[in-house]
Amino acid sequence: MDTPDKPVTQPALKTGEPKRKSLKGAEIMVEYLIKEKVPYLFGVCGHGNIGFLDAAANAADRIKTISVHHEQAAGYMADAYYKVRHQPVATYTSCGPGSCNLPVALAGAMMDSSAFLAITGNVPTTQFNRMPFQETGRYFQGDFPSVIRPLVKKSFQPTRVEMLPIAMKQAFGLLRTGRPGPVNIDVPLNVFQESAEVEVPDPDPLVKQRAPGDLHALEQTLDLLLAAKRPVILVGQGGLIGEATDVLLEFLKLVRVPVVTSPNGKGTIDETSELAFGPIGRNGPYAANEAARNADVLLALGCSFDDRATSAWIPGYTLTIPPTKLIQIDNDPSEIGRNYPVHLGILGDIRASLEVLVRHAREKVKSPKTFDDWTAKLRDCKKTWDDYQKPFAQSEQTPLRPERLLQGLSRVVPENALFATDVGVHHNWVVQLWKARRPRHLLQSWGFASMGFATCGILGAKLAQPESPAIAVVGDGSFLMTPHILATAMEYEIPAVWVVWNNYGYCSIRDMQLGMFGQEHATSFEIEKTKTLYSPDFVMLARSFGVEAARVDRAGDLEGVLETAIRAQQACAAALRPG
């Protein structure tokens, strides 16, 4: 006999169990970002992310949205923000060209171990495989994640709302731990808008991976340094990421070893201090390369030994490994022994390993261990270099000497300033001559060397540290790629100073062509018919955005213009004509 249908009843909630609220996918994402204390969203709108922006609008009093004029600018700003604060923000882009404008910034962050969450919109799941407007992937459905696969630590593509909470939580766990890097969440349009009864999870406590390397190996490290005649400590960008400066200085009080850095490690140690000899490599000063290539023991902390830091790995130019005994400490096992054979390879956190070295040194070294003859020789090298540079730095010639420009900047840029350099020939001069005084005093794109990084990123840096003046030195080439950032500065009242290094071309490449082939082609900015050098009027360009601007043709005017711009506390630009 048929029995009557019984009404379906939901199981009763346990005592104290919260009732789950129905939330849209976009609301889950925004609420989780707020729980992670993310202060900013940088991006550009599109039909693929309007659902996300609707949720962001409803939470505008808790998380601020900044709309830029090109997606790469959003990525550069997020990259620079992390470099300053070591805390991530998020970007948002739409499907198709919107997100395809982001990879250059993702690549820069990935190669410099900088982290942010890239939220990319995609077409609705109901339209996958139908080739709708702006679906990425002719042969694979909604396949934007494959576009950026080598440029992120991981890409999530939740196709249901219920998948978002764990994706968000795992993304933040991944982007900050180990070697930091960007993470992507690619969200189909309908997933932003569909709802589900899910809880927004609480973030996990941030795991500080401060495990030192093998203790016996670290004790051997100290013994090797103490027994050496010409020891050198080489600090890479890992020293900045690992926040190792204060512990390094403690160690140097006990074992007074000369210190050099990779170009991307500039700022780990005050470059005006007596044991600092500058960055190594093709852009490095004489004393730094002399120290590195003549060292008998080299302790490398978080250094990748890339081609520019090693002068293209040519033996004897910057490094001679072997016979130099290389001790390499890194938290990434793929870096140890990648480019040079190690005498001692130690997998561990740099800061924690230095803390162990400090403890061992306090036990073994009763008075500071000095290497007077070695250090004196390197100081002589430093003086030789400074004496050579001095007349150029004091030159009043027109066009301005690059050394004179860096001298002027060093005189007027405050020590607490955020100083960023874009990519181009000016970058070489900054690495060589700018004295970084502290961590994050100098910001740069190194591994991927993305033009536009500083031009746009300086706004992200300023938002990360609003109490500090923000100055970007940019080439005319990089500035012309991303001048729209001036509009963003005006729209959101973000004060920054752009120093435009106007040398009429992509001159780092022009110099290479002339040096290697004796002619240059397609590297100068010029009027084709007359072959006269050309540039727009950068002062008028800046003023058309509402940005105060001035042109500097005479060296004597340099410091005054820069000081006025820095003190103005508004967006300002100065166009310079270095020789």
Coordinates of C-alpha atoms in Angstrom, one line a residue:
M1 CA 0.0 0.0 0.0
D2 CA 1.3 3.5 -0.9
T3 CA 2.1 5.6 2.1
P4 CA 1.5 9.3 2.1
D5 CA 4.5 11.5 1.4
K6 CA 6.0 12.9 4.5
P7 CA 7.2 16.4 4.6
V8 CA 11.0 16.7 4.4
T9 CA 12.3 18.2 7.6
Q10 CA 15.7 19.8 8.0
P11 CA 17.9 18.5 10.8
A12 CA 17.7 20.8 13.9
L13 CA 20.7 23.0 14.5
K14 CA 22.9 22.0 17.4
T15 CA 22.8 24.3 20.4
G16 CA 25.0 27.3 19.7
E17 CA 25.6 26.4 16.0
P18 CA 25.3 29.6 13.9
K19 CA 22.8 29.6 11.0
R20 CA 24.6 29.8 7.7
K21 CA 23.7 32.9 5.7
S22 CA 23.2 32.8 2.0
L23 CA 25.9 34.8 0.4
K24 CA 26.8 35.7 -3.2
G25 CA 30.2 34.5 -4.4
A26 CA 31.5 38.1 -4.7
E27 CA 30.3 38.8 -1.1
I28 CA 32.3 35.8 0.2
M29 CA 35.4 37.0 -1.5
V30 CA 35.1 40.6 -0.3
E31 CA 34.3 39.5 3.2
Y32 CA 37.3 37.2 3.3
L33 CA 39.6 40.0 2.0
I34 CA 38.4 42.2 4.8
K35 CA 39.0 39.4 7.4
E36 CA 42.6 39.2 6.0
K37 CA 42.8 43.0 6.6
V38 CA 43.4 43.8 2.9
P39 CA 43.0 47.6 2.7
Y40 CA 42.9 48.1 -1.1
L41 CA 41.6 46.7 -4.4
F42 CA 43.5 47.9 -7.5
G43 CA 42.0 47.2 -10.9
V44 CA 39.9 48.0 -13.9
C45 CA 36.2 47.3 -14.4
G46 CA 34.7 45.1 -17.1
H47 CA 31.6 43.1 -17.7
G48 CA 33.3 40.1 -16.3
N49 CA 33.8 41.6 -12.8
I50 CA 30.8 43.9 -12.2
G51 CA 29.3 41.4 -9.8
F52 CA 32.6 41.6 -7.7
L53 CA 32.6 45.4 -7.9
D54 CA 29.0 45.5 -6.6
A55 CA 30.0 43.6 -3.5
A56 CA 33.1 45.9 -3.1
A57 CA 30.8 48.9 -3.4
N58 CA 28.7 47.6 -0.5
A59 CA 31.8 47.2 1.6
A60 CA 33.4 50.5 0.6
D61 CA 33.7 51.7 4.2
R62 CA 35.9 48.7 5.0
I63 CA 38.0 48.1 1.8
K64 CA 38.9 50.9 -0.7
T65 CA 38.7 50.4 -4.4
I66 CA 41.1 52.3 -6.6
S67 CA 40.3 52.2 -10.3
V68 CA 43.4 52.7 -12.6
H69 CA 43.6 53.2 -16.3
H70 CA 45.5 50.1 -17.3
E71 CA 45.5 46.7 -15.6
Q72 CA 49.3 46.5 -15.5
A73 CA 49.3 49.6 -13.3
A74 CA 47.1 47.7 -10.8
G75 CA 49.6 44.9 -10.7
Y76 CA 52.6 47.2 -10.4
M77 CA 50.9 49.1 -7.5
A78 CA 50.1 45.8 -5.7
D79 CA 53.7 44.6 -6.2
A80 CA 55.2 47.8 -4.8
Y81 CA 52.7 47.8 -1.9
Y82 CA 53.9 44.3 -0.9
K83 CA 57.6 45.3 -1.3
V84 CA 57.1 48.1 1.3
R85 CA 54.7 46.5 3.8
H86 CA 55.1 42.8 3.3
Q87 CA 51.4 42.5 3.3
P88 CA 49.3 41.7 0.2
V89 CA 46.5 43.5 -1.5
A90 CA 44.3 42.3 -4.3
T91 CA 43.8 43.3 -8.0
Y92 CA 40.7 42.8 -10.0
T93 CA 40.5 42.5 -13.8
S94 CA 37.8 41.4 -16.3
C95 CA 37.8 38.6 -18.8
G96 CA 39.7 38.6 -22.1
P97 CA 41.9 41.7 -22.7
G98 CA 41.4 43.0 -19.2
S99 CA 43.2 40.1 -17.5
C100 CA 45.5 39.7 -20.5
N101 CA 46.9 43.1 -19.6
L102 CA 48.0 41.9 -16.2
P103 CA 50.6 39.2 -16.9
V104 CA 53.6 41.6 -17.2
A105 CA 53.0 42.7 -13.6
L106 CA 52.4 39.2 -12.4
A107 CA 55.7 38.1 -13.9
G108 CA 57.5 41.0 -12.2
A109 CA 56.1 40.1 -8.9
M110 CA 56.8 36.4 -9.4
M111 CA 60.4 36.8 -10.3
D112 CA 61.0 39.3 -7.4
S113 CA 59.2 37.1 -4.8
S114 CA 56.5 39.7 -4.3
A115 CA 52.9 38.7 -3.4
F116 CA 49.4 39.8 -4.3
L117 CA 46.1 38.2 -5.0
A118 CA 45.0 38.6 -8.7
I119 CA 41.2 38.2 -9.0
T120 CA 40.4 37.7 -12.7
G121 CA 36.9 37.5 -14.1
N122 CA 35.9 34.9 -16.7
V123 CA 32.9 34.1 -18.8
P124 CA 30.0 32.3 -17.2
T125 CA 30.3 28.5 -16.8
T126 CA 27.1 28.1 -18.8
Q127 CA 28.9 29.6 -21.8
F128 CA 32.1 27.6 -21.5
N129 CA 33.1 26.0 -24.8
R130 CA 30.7 28.1 -26.8
M131 CA 33.2 30.8 -27.7
P132 CA 31.3 33.7 -26.1
F133 CA 32.6 37.2 -26.0
Q134 CA 36.2 37.3 -24.6
E135 CA 36.5 33.6 -23.6
T136 CA 40.2 32.8 -23.4
G137 CA 41.0 29.5 -24.9
R138 CA 39.9 28.3 -28.3
Y139 CA 40.7 24.6 -27.4
F140 CA 40.3 24.6 -23.7
Q141 CA 37.3 26.1 -21.9
G142 CA 37.6 29.4 -20.0
D143 CA 41.4 28.8 -19.9
F144 CA 42.8 32.0 -18.7
P145 CA 44.8 30.2 -15.9
S146 CA 47.0 28.6 -18.6
V147 CA 47.9 32.1 -19.8
I148 CA 49.6 32.9 -16.5
R149 CA 50.6 29.4 -15.4
P150 CA 54.4 30.3 -15.2
L151 CA 53.7 33.7 -13.6
V152 CA 51.9 32.7 -10.4
K153 CA 52.4 30.3 -7.6
K154 CA 49.0 28.8 -8.3
S155 CA 45.8 29.6 -10.1
F156 CA 42.4 28.6 -8.7
Q157 CA 39.3 28.4 -10.8
P158 CA 36.2 27.8 -8.6
T159 CA 33.2 26.9 -10.8
R160 CA 30.7 26.9 -7.9
V161 CA 30.2 29.3 -5.0
E162 CA 30.8 26.6 -2.5
M163 CA 34.4 26.3 -3.8
L164 CA 35.3 30.0 -3.0
P165 CA 35.9 29.9 0.8
I166 CA 38.6 27.2 0.6
A167 CA 40.1 28.8 -2.5
M168 CA 40.4 32.2 -0.8
K169 CA 41.9 30.7 2.3
Q170 CA 44.4 28.5 0.5
A171 CA 45.4 31.4 -1.8
F172 CA 46.4 33.6 1.1
G173 CA 48.1 30.7 2.8
L174 CA 50.2 30.1 -0.3
L175 CA 51.1 33.6 -1.5
R176 CA 52.8 34.6 1.8
T177 CA 54.5 31.4 2.9
G178 CA 57.8 30.0 1.7
R179 CA 59.0 32.1 -1.2
P180 CA 56.3 34.8 -1.6
G181 CA 54.6 35.2 -5.0
P182 CA 51.3 36.2 -6.6
V183 CA 48.3 33.8 -6.6
N184 CA 45.4 33.9 -9.0
I185 CA 41.7 33.2 -8.5
D186 CA 39.9 33.1 -11.8
V187 CA 36.1 33.5 -11.3
P188 CA 33.4 32.8 -13.9
L189 CA 30.9 35.7 -14.1
N190 CA 28.0 33.7 -12.7
V191 CA 30.0 32.5 -9.7
F192 CA 30.3 36.1 -8.5
Q193 CA 26.5 36.4 -8.5
E194 CA 25.2 33.0 -7.5
S195 CA 24.5 32.4 -3.8
A196 CA 25.1 29.6 -1.4
E197 CA 24.7 29.0 2.3
V198 CA 28.4 29.0 3.3
E199 CA 30.4 30.5 6.0
V200 CA 33.2 33.0 5.3
P201 CA 36.2 31.3 7.0
D202 CA 38.5 33.0 9.5
P203 CA 42.1 33.3 8.2
D204 CA 44.7 31.0 9.6
P205 CA 47.3 32.6 11.8
L206 CA 50.2 33.7 9.6
V207 CA 52.9 31.1 9.7
K208 CA 56.3 32.7 10.1
Q209 CA 58.7 30.2 8.7
R210 CA 61.7 31.0 10.9
A211 CA 63.4 27.6 11.0
P212 CA 67.2 27.8 10.8
G213 CA 69.3 25.5 8.7
D214 CA 71.3 22.6 9.9
L215 CA 72.8 23.6 13.3
H216 CA 76.1 21.7 12.7
A217 CA 76.5 23.3 9.3
L218 CA 75.9 26.8 10.8
E219 CA 78.6 26.1 13.3
Q220 CA 80.9 25.1 10.4
T221 CA 79.9 28.3 8.7
L222 CA 81.2 30.4 11.6
D223 CA 84.4 28.4 11.8
L224 CA 85.0 29.0 8.1
L225 CA 84.5 32.7 8.4
L226 CA 86.7 33.1 11.5
A227 CA 89.5 31.1 9.8
A228 CA 89.3 33.1 6.5
K229 CA 91.7 35.8 5.5
R230 CA 89.4 37.5 3.0
P231 CA 85.8 36.7 4.0
V232 CA 82.8 38.4 2.5
I233 CA 79.1 38.3 3.2
L234 CA 76.8 38.6 0.1
V235 CA 73.2 39.5 0.8
G236 CA 70.6 39.0 -1.9
Q237 CA 66.9 40.0 -2.0
G238 CA 66.2 37.2 0.5
G239 CA 67.7 39.5 3.2
L240 CA 65.0 42.0 2.5
I241 CA 62.2 39.5 2.2
G242 CA 63.4 37.7 5.3
E243 CA 63.7 41.0 7.3
A244 CA 67.2 40.1 8.3
T245 CA 68.8 43.5 8.7
D246 CA 68.9 43.9 12.4
V247 CA 70.2 40.4 13.0
L248 CA 72.9 40.9 10.3
L249 CA 74.0 44.0 12.1
E250 CA 74.2 42.1 15.4
F251 CA 76.4 39.5 13.8
L252 CA 78.7 42.2 12.3
K253 CA 79.3 43.6 15.7
L254 CA 80.9 40.3 16.6
V255 CA 82.5 39.3 13.3
R256 CA 83.3 42.3 11.3
V257 CA 83.1 40.9 7.8
P258 CA 82.9 43.1 4.7
V259 CA 79.4 43.1 3.2
V260 CA 78.3 43.3 -0.4
T261 CA 74.8 42.8 -1.8
S262 CA 73.2 41.7 -5.0
P263 CA 71.7 44.7 -6.9
N264 CA 68.2 43.5 -5.7
G265 CA 69.5 43.2 -2.2
K266 CA 70.4 46.9 -1.9
G267 CA 69.1 48.4 1.3
T268 CA 69.6 45.3 3.5
I269 CA 72.5 47.2 5.0
D270 CA 73.1 50.9 5.1
E271 CA 75.4 51.5 2.1
T272 CA 77.1 54.4 3.9
S273 CA 78.3 52.2 6.7
E274 CA 81.9 51.2 7.0
L275 CA 81.5 47.5 6.3
A276 CA 79.2 48.0 3.3
F277 CA 80.9 48.0 -0.1
G278 CA 77.9 48.2 -2.5
P279 CA 76.2 45.9 -5.0
I280 CA 78.2 43.4 -7.1
G281 CA 77.9 42.6 -10.8
R282 CA 77.9 44.5 -14.1
N283 CA 76.4 47.6 -12.5
G284 CA 78.4 47.4 -9.2
P285 CA 81.1 49.7 -8.0
Y286 CA 84.8 48.7 -8.0
A287 CA 85.1 47.8 -4.3
A288 CA 82.1 45.4 -4.3
N289 CA 83.4 43.4 -7.3
E290 CA 86.9 43.5 -6.0
A291 CA 85.6 42.1 -2.7
A292 CA 83.5 39.3 -4.3
R293 CA 86.1 38.1 -6.8
N294 CA 89.0 38.0 -4.2
A295 CA 87.1 36.4 -1.3
D296 CA 88.4 33.1 0.0
V297 CA 85.1 32.5 1.8
L298 CA 81.8 33.9 0.6
L299 CA 78.7 33.6 2.7
A300 CA 75.7 34.1 0.4
L301 CA 72.3 34.9 2.1
G302 CA 69.2 34.6 -0.1
C303 CA 71.0 35.3 -3.4
S304 CA 70.1 33.9 -6.8
F305 CA 73.4 34.6 -8.6
D306 CA 71.6 35.9 -11.8
D307 CA 73.5 37.0 -14.8
R308 CA 73.5 40.7 -14.0
A309 CA 74.7 40.2 -10.4
T310 CA 77.5 37.9 -11.6
S311 CA 78.6 39.7 -14.8
A312 CA 77.2 36.9 -16.9
W313 CA 78.9 34.3 -14.8
I314 CA 82.3 35.1 -16.5
P315 CA 85.0 33.8 -14.1
G316 CA 87.0 36.5 -12.5
Y317 CA 84.8 39.5 -13.4
T318 CA 82.7 39.4 -10.2
L319 CA 83.2 35.9 -8.7
T320 CA 85.7 33.1 -8.8
I321 CA 83.9 30.1 -7.5
P322 CA 85.9 27.9 -7.0
P323 CA 88.5 28.6 -5.5
T324 CA 86.3 30.8 -3.4
K325 CA 84.5 28.6 -0.9
L326 CA 80.8 29.3 -1.3
I327 CA 78.5 28.9 1.7
Q328 CA 74.9 29.4 0.5
I329 CA 71.9 29.8 2.8
D330 CA 68.5 29.9 1.3
N331 CA 64.9 28.8 2.0
D332 CA 64.4 27.7 -1.6
P333 CA 66.2 24.4 -2.3
S334 CA 66.2 25.1 -6.0
E335 CA 68.6 28.1 -5.5
I336 CA 71.3 26.2 -3.6
G337 CA 74.0 25.2 -6.1
R338 CA 72.0 26.4 -9.1
N339 CA 74.7 28.6 -10.6
Y340 CA 77.8 27.9 -8.6
P341 CA 79.0 24.8 -6.7
V342 CA 78.7 25.1 -3.0
H343 CA 81.3 24.3 -0.4
L344 CA 78.4 24.2 2.1
G345 CA 74.7 24.4 1.2
I346 CA 72.2 25.2 4.0
L347 CA 68.5 25.1 3.6
G348 CA 66.9 27.4 6.1
D349 CA 65.5 30.8 6.9
I350 CA 68.1 33.6 6.6
R351 CA 67.0 35.5 9.7
A352 CA 66.8 32.4 11.9
S353 CA 70.1 31.1 10.6
L354 CA 71.8 34.4 11.4
E355 CA 70.3 34.3 14.9
V356 CA 72.1 30.9 15.3
L357 CA 75.3 32.4 14.0
V358 CA 75.0 35.3 16.5
R359 CA 74.6 32.8 19.4
H360 CA 77.7 30.8 18.3
A361 CA 79.7 34.0 17.8
R362 CA 78.9 35.2 21.3
E363 CA 80.2 31.8 22.6
K364 CA 83.3 31.7 20.5
V365 CA 84.4 35.3 20.0
K366 CA 85.5 37.1 23.1
S367 CA 86.2 40.4 21.4
P368 CA 85.1 41.5 17.9
K369 CA 86.9 39.6 15.2
T370 CA 88.3 42.0 12.6
F371 CA 89.9 41.5 9.2
D372 CA 91.8 44.8 9.2
D373 CA 94.2 44.3 6.3
W374 CA 91.4 43.0 4.0
T375 CA 88.9 45.7 5.0
A376 CA 91.6 48.4 4.6
K377 CA 92.3 47.2 1.0
L378 CA 88.6 47.4 0.2
R379 CA 88.3 50.9 1.6
D380 CA 91.2 51.9 -0.7
C381 CA 89.2 50.5 -3.6
K382 CA 86.2 52.4 -2.4
K383 CA 88.2 55.7 -2.3
T384 CA 89.6 55.1 -5.7
W385 CA 86.1 54.7 -7.1
D386 CA 84.8 57.8 -5.2
D387 CA 87.7 59.9 -6.5
Y388 CA 87.0 58.8 -10.0
Q389 CA 83.3 59.6 -9.7
K390 CA 83.7 63.0 -8.0
P391 CA 84.3 65.3 -11.0
F392 CA 81.4 63.8 -12.8
A393 CA 79.1 64.2 -9.8
Q394 CA 80.1 67.8 -9.5
S395 CA 79.9 68.6 -13.2
E396 CA 77.7 71.5 -14.2
Q397 CA 77.6 70.6 -17.9
T398 CA 74.5 70.6 -20.1
P399 CA 73.0 68.1 -20.7
L400 CA 73.2 66.9 -17.1
R401 CA 75.7 64.2 -16.3
P402 CA 73.9 61.1 -14.8
E403 CA 76.3 61.2 -11.8
R404 CA 75.3 64.8 -11.2
L405 CA 71.6 63.9 -11.2
L406 CA 72.2 61.1 -8.7
Q407 CA 74.3 63.5 -6.6
G408 CA 71.4 66.0 -6.6
L409 CA 68.9 63.4 -5.6
S410 CA 71.1 62.1 -2.8
R411 CA 71.3 65.7 -1.4
V412 CA 67.5 66.4 -1.3
V413 CA 65.7 63.1 -1.0
P414 CA 64.9 62.5 2.7
E415 CA 66.2 59.4 4.4
N416 CA 62.7 58.2 5.2
A417 CA 61.6 58.5 1.5
L418 CA 60.4 55.8 -0.8
F419 CA 62.7 55.9 -3.8
A420 CA 61.7 53.8 -6.8
T421 CA 63.5 53.3 -10.1
D422 CA 62.0 52.2 -13.3
V423 CA 63.7 50.0 -15.9
G424 CA 66.1 51.6 -18.5
V425 CA 69.6 53.0 -18.6
H426 CA 68.9 55.2 -15.6
H427 CA 68.3 52.0 -13.6
N428 CA 72.0 51.1 -14.1
W429 CA 73.1 54.4 -12.7
V430 CA 70.8 54.2 -9.7
V431 CA 72.1 50.7 -8.8
Q432 CA 75.7 51.9 -9.1
L433 CA 75.5 55.3 -7.4
W434 CA 72.4 55.5 -5.2
K435 CA 73.2 54.8 -1.5
A436 CA 70.3 52.9 -0.1
R437 CA 70.1 53.5 3.7
R438 CA 67.6 50.9 4.9
P439 CA 65.3 48.1 3.7
R440 CA 62.7 49.3 1.2
H441 CA 64.6 52.6 0.7
L442 CA 65.0 51.5 -2.9
L443 CA 62.2 49.8 -4.9
Q444 CA 62.9 48.2 -8.3
S445 CA 61.8 45.5 -10.7
W446 CA 64.8 43.2 -11.1
G447 CA 64.1 39.7 -12.2
F448 CA 61.6 40.5 -15.0
A449 CA 62.6 44.2 -15.3
S450 CA 59.2 45.4 -16.2
M451 CA 59.1 48.9 -17.7
G452 CA 56.5 51.0 -16.0
F453 CA 57.0 49.3 -12.5
A454 CA 58.2 52.5 -10.8
T455 CA 56.1 54.9 -12.8
C456 CA 52.9 53.1 -11.6
G457 CA 54.2 51.3 -8.5
I458 CA 55.2 54.5 -6.7
L459 CA 51.5 55.1 -5.9
G460 CA 51.2 51.6 -4.3
A461 CA 54.3 52.3 -2.3
K462 CA 52.9 55.7 -1.1
L463 CA 49.7 54.0 0.0
A464 CA 51.7 51.4 1.9
Q465 CA 53.7 54.0 3.7
P466 CA 51.8 57.3 3.5
E467 CA 54.0 59.2 6.0
S468 CA 57.0 59.0 3.6
P469 CA 57.7 61.1 0.5
A470 CA 57.5 59.0 -2.6
I471 CA 59.9 59.6 -5.5
A472 CA 60.2 57.6 -8.8
V473 CA 63.1 58.0 -11.2
V474 CA 61.8 56.9 -14.6
G475 CA 63.1 56.9 -18.1
D476 CA 61.3 58.7 -20.9
G477 CA 60.7 55.2 -22.5
S478 CA 59.0 53.7 -19.4
F479 CA 57.1 56.9 -18.6
L480 CA 55.6 57.0 -22.1
M481 CA 54.4 53.5 -21.6
T482 CA 52.3 54.3 -18.6
P483 CA 51.7 58.1 -18.3
H484 CA 48.0 57.4 -17.4
I485 CA 49.1 56.8 -13.8
L486 CA 49.2 60.6 -13.3
A487 CA 45.4 60.6 -13.8
T488 CA 45.1 58.0 -11.0
A489 CA 47.3 60.1 -8.7
M490 CA 45.0 63.1 -9.3
E491 CA 41.8 61.2 -8.9
Y492 CA 42.7 59.7 -5.6
E493 CA 45.0 62.6 -4.3
I494 CA 48.1 60.4 -3.9
P495 CA 51.1 62.7 -3.7
A496 CA 54.2 61.4 -5.6
V497 CA 57.1 62.8 -7.5
W498 CA 58.2 61.6 -10.9
V499 CA 61.7 62.5 -12.1
V500 CA 61.7 61.8 -15.9
W501 CA 65.1 61.0 -17.3
N502 CA 64.7 62.3 -20.8
N503 CA 67.4 60.9 -23.1
Y504 CA 65.3 60.4 -26.3
G505 CA 65.2 56.6 -26.5
Y506 CA 65.6 53.1 -25.2
C507 CA 69.2 54.0 -24.4
S508 CA 70.4 51.0 -22.5
I509 CA 69.7 49.0 -25.7
R510 CA 71.0 51.8 -27.9
D511 CA 74.3 51.8 -26.0
M512 CA 74.5 48.0 -26.4
Q513 CA 73.9 48.2 -30.2
L514 CA 76.6 50.9 -30.6
G515 CA 79.1 49.1 -28.4
M516 CA 78.6 45.7 -30.0
F517 CA 77.7 46.5 -33.6
G518 CA 78.8 50.1 -34.2
Q519 CA 75.3 51.3 -35.2
E520 CA 71.9 51.6 -33.6
H521 CA 68.5 50.9 -35.1
A522 CA 65.0 51.4 -33.7
T523 CA 66.2 52.5 -30.3
S524 CA 66.1 56.3 -30.5
F525 CA 63.0 58.5 -30.4
E526 CA 63.3 60.6 -33.5
I527 CA 61.5 62.2 -36.4
E528 CA 62.0 59.7 -39.2
K529 CA 62.4 62.2 -42.1
T530 CA 64.8 64.6 -40.4
K531 CA 66.5 62.1 -37.9
T532 CA 66.2 64.8 -35.2
L533 CA 65.7 63.5 -31.7
Y534 CA 62.1 63.8 -30.5
S535 CA 60.2 63.7 -27.2
P536 CA 56.9 65.1 -26.2
D537 CA 56.8 68.1 -23.9
F538 CA 56.7 66.2 -20.6
V539 CA 55.9 69.4 -18.6
M540 CA 52.9 70.1 -20.7
L541 CA 51.9 66.4 -20.6
A542 CA 52.0 66.4 -16.8
R543 CA 50.1 69.6 -16.6
S544 CA 47.4 68.3 -18.9
F545 CA 46.7 65.7 -16.1
G546 CA 46.7 68.5 -13.5
V547 CA 50.1 67.6 -12.2
E548 CA 52.6 70.4 -11.3
A549 CA 55.7 70.1 -13.5
A550 CA 59.0 71.8 -14.3
R551 CA 61.8 71.2 -16.7
V552 CA 65.5 71.2 -15.6
D553 CA 68.1 72.0 -18.2
R554 CA 70.8 73.4 -15.9
A555 CA 72.5 71.5 -13.2
G556 CA 72.3 74.5 -10.8
D557 CA 68.5 74.3 -10.9
L558 CA 68.3 70.6 -10.0
E559 CA 68.2 70.6 -6.2
G560 CA 65.8 73.5 -6.0
V561 CA 63.2 71.9 -8.4
L562 CA 63.5 68.6 -6.6
E563 CA 63.1 70.1 -3.1
T564 CA 60.1 72.1 -4.2
A565 CA 58.4 69.0 -5.7
I566 CA 59.1 66.8 -2.6
R567 CA 57.8 69.5 -0.2
A568 CA 54.6 70.1 -2.3
Q569 CA 52.9 67.0 -1.0
Q570 CA 51.0 66.6 -4.2
A571 CA 51.6 64.9 -7.6
C572 CA 54.6 66.6 -9.3
A573 CA 56.9 65.8 -12.2
A574 CA 60.3 67.0 -13.2
A575 CA 61.7 66.5 -16.7
L576 CA 65.5 66.2 -16.9
R577 CA 67.9 66.0 -19.8
P578 CA 70.8 63.8 -18.7
G579 CA 73.7 63.3 -21.1

